[in-house]
mmCIF file of C-alpha atoms and ligand atoms in Angstrom:
data_model
loop_
_atom_site.group_PDB
_atom_site.id
_atom_site.type_symbol
_atom_site.label_atom_id
_atom_site.label_comp_id
_atom_site.label_asym_id
_atom_site.label_seq_id
_atom_site.Cartn_x
_atom_site.Cartn_y
_atom_site.Cartn_z
ATOM 1 C CA MET A 188 -6.162 14.824 5.838
ATOM 2 C CA VAL A 189 -3.576 17.392 5.540
ATOM 3 C CA VAL A 190 -1.285 16.079 2.716
ATOM 4 C CA GLY A 191 0.982 18.963 2.424
ATOM 5 C CA CYS A 192 1.714 18.915 6.186
ATOM 6 C CA GLN A 193 2.530 15.246 6.106
ATOM 7 C CA HIS A 194 5.131 15.829 3.415
ATOM 8 C CA MET A 195 6.707 18.589 5.236
ATOM 9 C CA GLU A 196 6.959 16.454 8.247
ATOM 10 C CA LEU A 197 8.620 13.657 6.099
ATOM 11 C CA LEU A 198 11.124 15.856 4.695
ATOM 12 C CA LYS A 199 12.011 17.279 8.102
ATOM 13 C CA ALA A 200 12.347 13.764 9.427
ATOM 14 C CA LYS A 201 14.876 12.992 6.672
ATOM 15 C CA GLY A 202 16.604 16.187 7.290
ATOM 16 C CA LEU A 203 15.711 17.649 3.966
ATOM 17 C CA LYS A 204 15.119 21.197 3.363
ATOM 18 C CA SER A 205 11.439 21.709 2.512
ATOM 19 C CA THR A 206 11.495 23.369 -0.903
ATOM 20 C CA GLN A 207 8.492 23.842 -3.220
ATOM 21 C CA ALA A 208 9.909 21.383 -5.757
ATOM 22 C CA ARG A 209 10.438 18.626 -3.131
ATOM 23 C CA ARG A 210 6.877 19.184 -1.711
ATOM 24 C CA ASP A 211 5.139 19.149 -5.150
ATOM 25 C CA ILE A 212 7.063 16.152 -6.308
ATOM 26 C CA LEU A 213 6.627 14.210 -3.086
ATOM 27 C CA ALA A 214 2.758 15.070 -3.168
ATOM 28 C CA LEU A 215 2.496 13.285 -6.558
ATOM 29 C CA PHE A 216 3.550 10.067 -4.842
ATOM 30 C CA ASN A 217 0.847 10.478 -2.079
ATOM 31 C CA GLU A 218 -0.807 7.345 -2.781
ATOM 32 C CA ARG A 219 0.751 3.933 -2.156
ATOM 33 C CA HIS A 220 1.859 2.138 -5.277
ATOM 34 C CA THR A 221 1.678 5.223 -7.438
ATOM 35 C CA LEU A 222 4.321 4.649 -10.175
ATOM 36 C CA LEU A 223 5.962 7.601 -11.626
ATOM 37 C CA ARG A 224 8.677 8.366 -14.242
ATOM 38 C CA ALA A 225 10.814 11.550 -14.204
ATOM 39 C CA GLU A 226 8.927 12.608 -17.369
ATOM 40 C CA ASP A 227 5.454 12.124 -15.664
ATOM 41 C CA ILE A 228 6.568 14.256 -12.842
ATOM 42 C CA PHE A 229 8.048 17.017 -14.930
ATOM 43 C CA ALA A 230 4.723 17.093 -17.014
ATOM 44 C CA LYS A 231 3.084 17.985 -13.695
ATOM 45 C CA VAL A 232 5.571 20.310 -12.038
ATOM 46 C CA LYS A 233 6.852 22.422 -14.953
ATOM 47 C CA LYS A 234 4.074 24.853 -14.998
ATOM 48 C CA LYS A 235 5.252 25.707 -11.446
ATOM 49 C CA GLY A 236 8.612 26.510 -12.985
ATOM 50 C CA THR A 237 10.361 23.262 -11.695
ATOM 51 C CA ASP A 238 12.945 22.133 -14.543
ATOM 52 C CA LEU A 239 13.744 18.475 -15.483
ATOM 53 C CA ALA A 240 17.182 18.610 -13.900
ATOM 54 C CA THR A 241 15.636 19.592 -10.561
ATOM 55 C CA VAL A 242 13.126 16.621 -10.852
ATOM 56 C CA TYR A 243 16.033 14.293 -11.593
ATOM 57 C CA ARG A 244 18.062 15.503 -8.660
ATOM 58 C CA THR A 245 15.086 15.423 -6.159
ATOM 59 C CA LEU A 246 14.294 11.728 -7.208
ATOM 60 C CA GLU A 247 17.924 10.889 -6.602
ATOM 61 C CA THR A 248 17.890 12.567 -3.195
ATOM 62 C CA PHE A 249 14.516 10.939 -2.232
ATOM 63 C CA GLU A 250 15.932 7.567 -3.350
ATOM 64 C CA GLU A 251 19.119 8.068 -1.182
ATOM 65 C CA GLN A 252 16.973 9.098 1.805
ATOM 66 C CA GLY A 253 14.715 5.809 1.404
ATOM 67 C CA ILE A 254 11.624 8.014 0.734
ATOM 68 C CA ILE A 255 10.975 6.380 -2.870
ATOM 69 C CA ARG A 256 12.376 3.287 -4.511
ATOM 70 C CA LYS A 257 13.131 2.267 -8.081
ATOM 71 C CA VAL A 258 10.674 -0.409 -9.616
ATOM 72 C CA ASP A 259 11.851 -2.505 -12.350
ATOM 73 C CA VAL A 260 9.214 -2.545 -14.766
ATOM 74 C CA ARG A 261 11.698 -3.086 -17.881
ATOM 75 C CA SER A 262 10.199 0.025 -19.559
ATOM 76 C CA GLY A 263 13.749 1.780 -20.380
ATOM 77 C CA SER A 264 13.195 4.680 -18.057
ATOM 78 C CA ASP A 265 13.444 4.507 -14.277
ATOM 79 C CA VAL A 266 9.971 4.186 -12.353
ATOM 80 C CA TYR A 267 9.671 5.296 -8.811
ATOM 81 C CA GLU A 268 7.035 4.650 -6.061
ATOM 82 C CA LEU A 269 6.940 5.525 -2.245
ATOM 83 C CA ALA A 270 9.124 3.215 -0.305
ATOM 84 C CA GLY A 271 8.243 1.575 2.925
ATOM 85 C CA HIS A 272 5.187 -0.570 2.094
ATOM 86 C CA HIS A 273 6.457 -3.989 1.074
ATOM 87 C CA HIS A 274 4.983 -5.409 -1.962
ATOM 88 C CA HIS A 275 5.563 -6.745 -5.528
ATOM 89 C CA HIS A 276 4.398 -6.061 -9.045
ATOM 90 C CA ILE A 277 3.127 -7.894 -12.047
ATOM 91 C CA VAL A 278 3.879 -5.937 -15.192
ATOM 92 C CA CYS A 279 2.169 -6.374 -18.503
ATOM 93 C CA THR A 280 4.993 -6.866 -21.095
ATOM 94 C CA LYS A 281 2.630 -5.426 -23.972
ATOM 95 C CA CYS A 282 1.094 -2.295 -22.429
ATOM 96 C CA ASN A 283 3.315 -1.858 -19.253
ATOM 97 C CA ILE A 284 0.162 -1.704 -16.885
ATOM 98 C CA VAL A 285 1.379 -2.611 -13.468
ATOM 99 C CA GLU A 286 -0.461 -4.342 -10.611
ATOM 100 C CA GLY A 287 0.772 -4.401 -7.115
ATOM 101 C CA PHE A 288 0.202 -7.253 -4.727
ATOM 102 C CA ASN A 289 1.106 -8.025 -1.068
ATOM 103 C CA ASP A 290 1.653 -11.759 -0.854
ATOM 104 C CA CYS A 291 5.275 -12.473 -0.335
ATOM 105 C CA ASN A 292 6.772 -15.772 0.440
ATOM 106 C CA ALA A 293 10.407 -14.550 0.259
ATOM 107 C CA GLU A 294 11.037 -15.907 3.661
ATOM 108 C CA ASP A 295 10.745 -19.519 2.453
ATOM 109 C CA ILE A 296 12.909 -18.700 -0.508
ATOM 110 C CA SER A 297 15.497 -16.915 1.712
ATOM 111 C CA SER A 298 15.831 -19.901 3.816
ATOM 112 C CA MET A 299 16.123 -22.272 0.920
ATOM 113 C CA LEU A 300 18.700 -19.975 -0.622
ATOM 114 C CA LEU A 301 20.735 -19.790 2.590
ATOM 115 C CA LYS A 302 20.655 -23.497 3.209
ATOM 116 C CA ASN A 303 22.223 -23.992 -0.373
ATOM 117 C CA SER A 304 24.489 -20.898 -0.298
ATOM 118 C CA LYS A 305 28.256 -21.339 -0.032
ATOM 119 C CA ASN A 306 28.925 -17.625 0.602
ATOM 120 C CA PHE A 307 26.002 -16.175 2.541
ATOM 121 C CA ASN A 308 24.285 -16.844 5.743
ATOM 122 C CA VAL A 309 22.226 -13.588 5.865
ATOM 123 C CA ILE A 310 19.604 -12.153 3.537
ATOM 124 C CA GLN A 311 18.510 -8.657 4.529
ATOM 125 C CA ASP A 312 16.154 -7.636 1.647
ATOM 126 C CA HIS A 313 14.837 -8.806 -1.674
ATOM 127 C CA SER A 314 13.221 -7.207 -4.887
ATOM 128 C CA PHE A 315 11.519 -9.174 -7.605
ATOM 129 C CA GLU A 316 8.705 -8.393 -10.024
ATOM 130 C CA PHE A 317 6.767 -10.696 -12.281
ATOM 131 C CA PHE A 318 6.141 -10.177 -16.031
ATOM 132 C CA GLY A 319 3.110 -11.297 -18.099
ATOM 133 C CA VAL A 320 0.301 -10.330 -20.340
ATOM 134 C CA CYS A 321 -2.814 -8.411 -19.113
ATOM 135 C CA LYS A 322 -6.242 -9.652 -19.701
ATOM 136 C CA SER A 323 -7.152 -6.777 -22.193
ATOM 137 C CA CYS A 324 -3.879 -7.345 -24.023
ATOM 138 C CA ALA A 325 -4.382 -11.105 -24.093
ATOM 139 C CA LYS A 326 -7.874 -10.557 -25.876
ATOM 140 C CA ARG A 327 -6.099 -8.472 -28.736
HETATM 141 ZN ZN1 ZN B 679 4.010 -0.841 -6.115
HETATM 142 ZN ZN1 ZN B 680 -1.380 -5.241 -21.202
HETATM 143 ZN ZN1 ZN B 681 8.721 -9.508 -0.777
#
């Protein structure tokens, strides 16, 4: 698999110029459900001369273009992952580990909401995450 090439294609498809920083940052997200904060990314790309401001700007651009999305893990700093693969998360409120899962019964919830809603008759999208305590934290 030629990862670098794929990323260039994606940037091109979104009409974005393929800069070194954009390719490097996108490459860090190459796995589905890889959660990254701006600081994590900066730690990996700074040796190539990319500064933190560029990291923030690139994340903003990627989010606008729907390449990545913000995940609410209640950690204080924004966490991102690749967009386009529909799933939800369970987050440990003690150690912040995050597990992804694909089950989604949002259609049932959506039709229930719409049935009871005064103001809406369309739901286009949804996001929700679950919070709990992981097994290893529960042992402590
Ligand atoms: Zn995920
Ligand atoms: Zn935990
Ligand atoms: Zn869902």
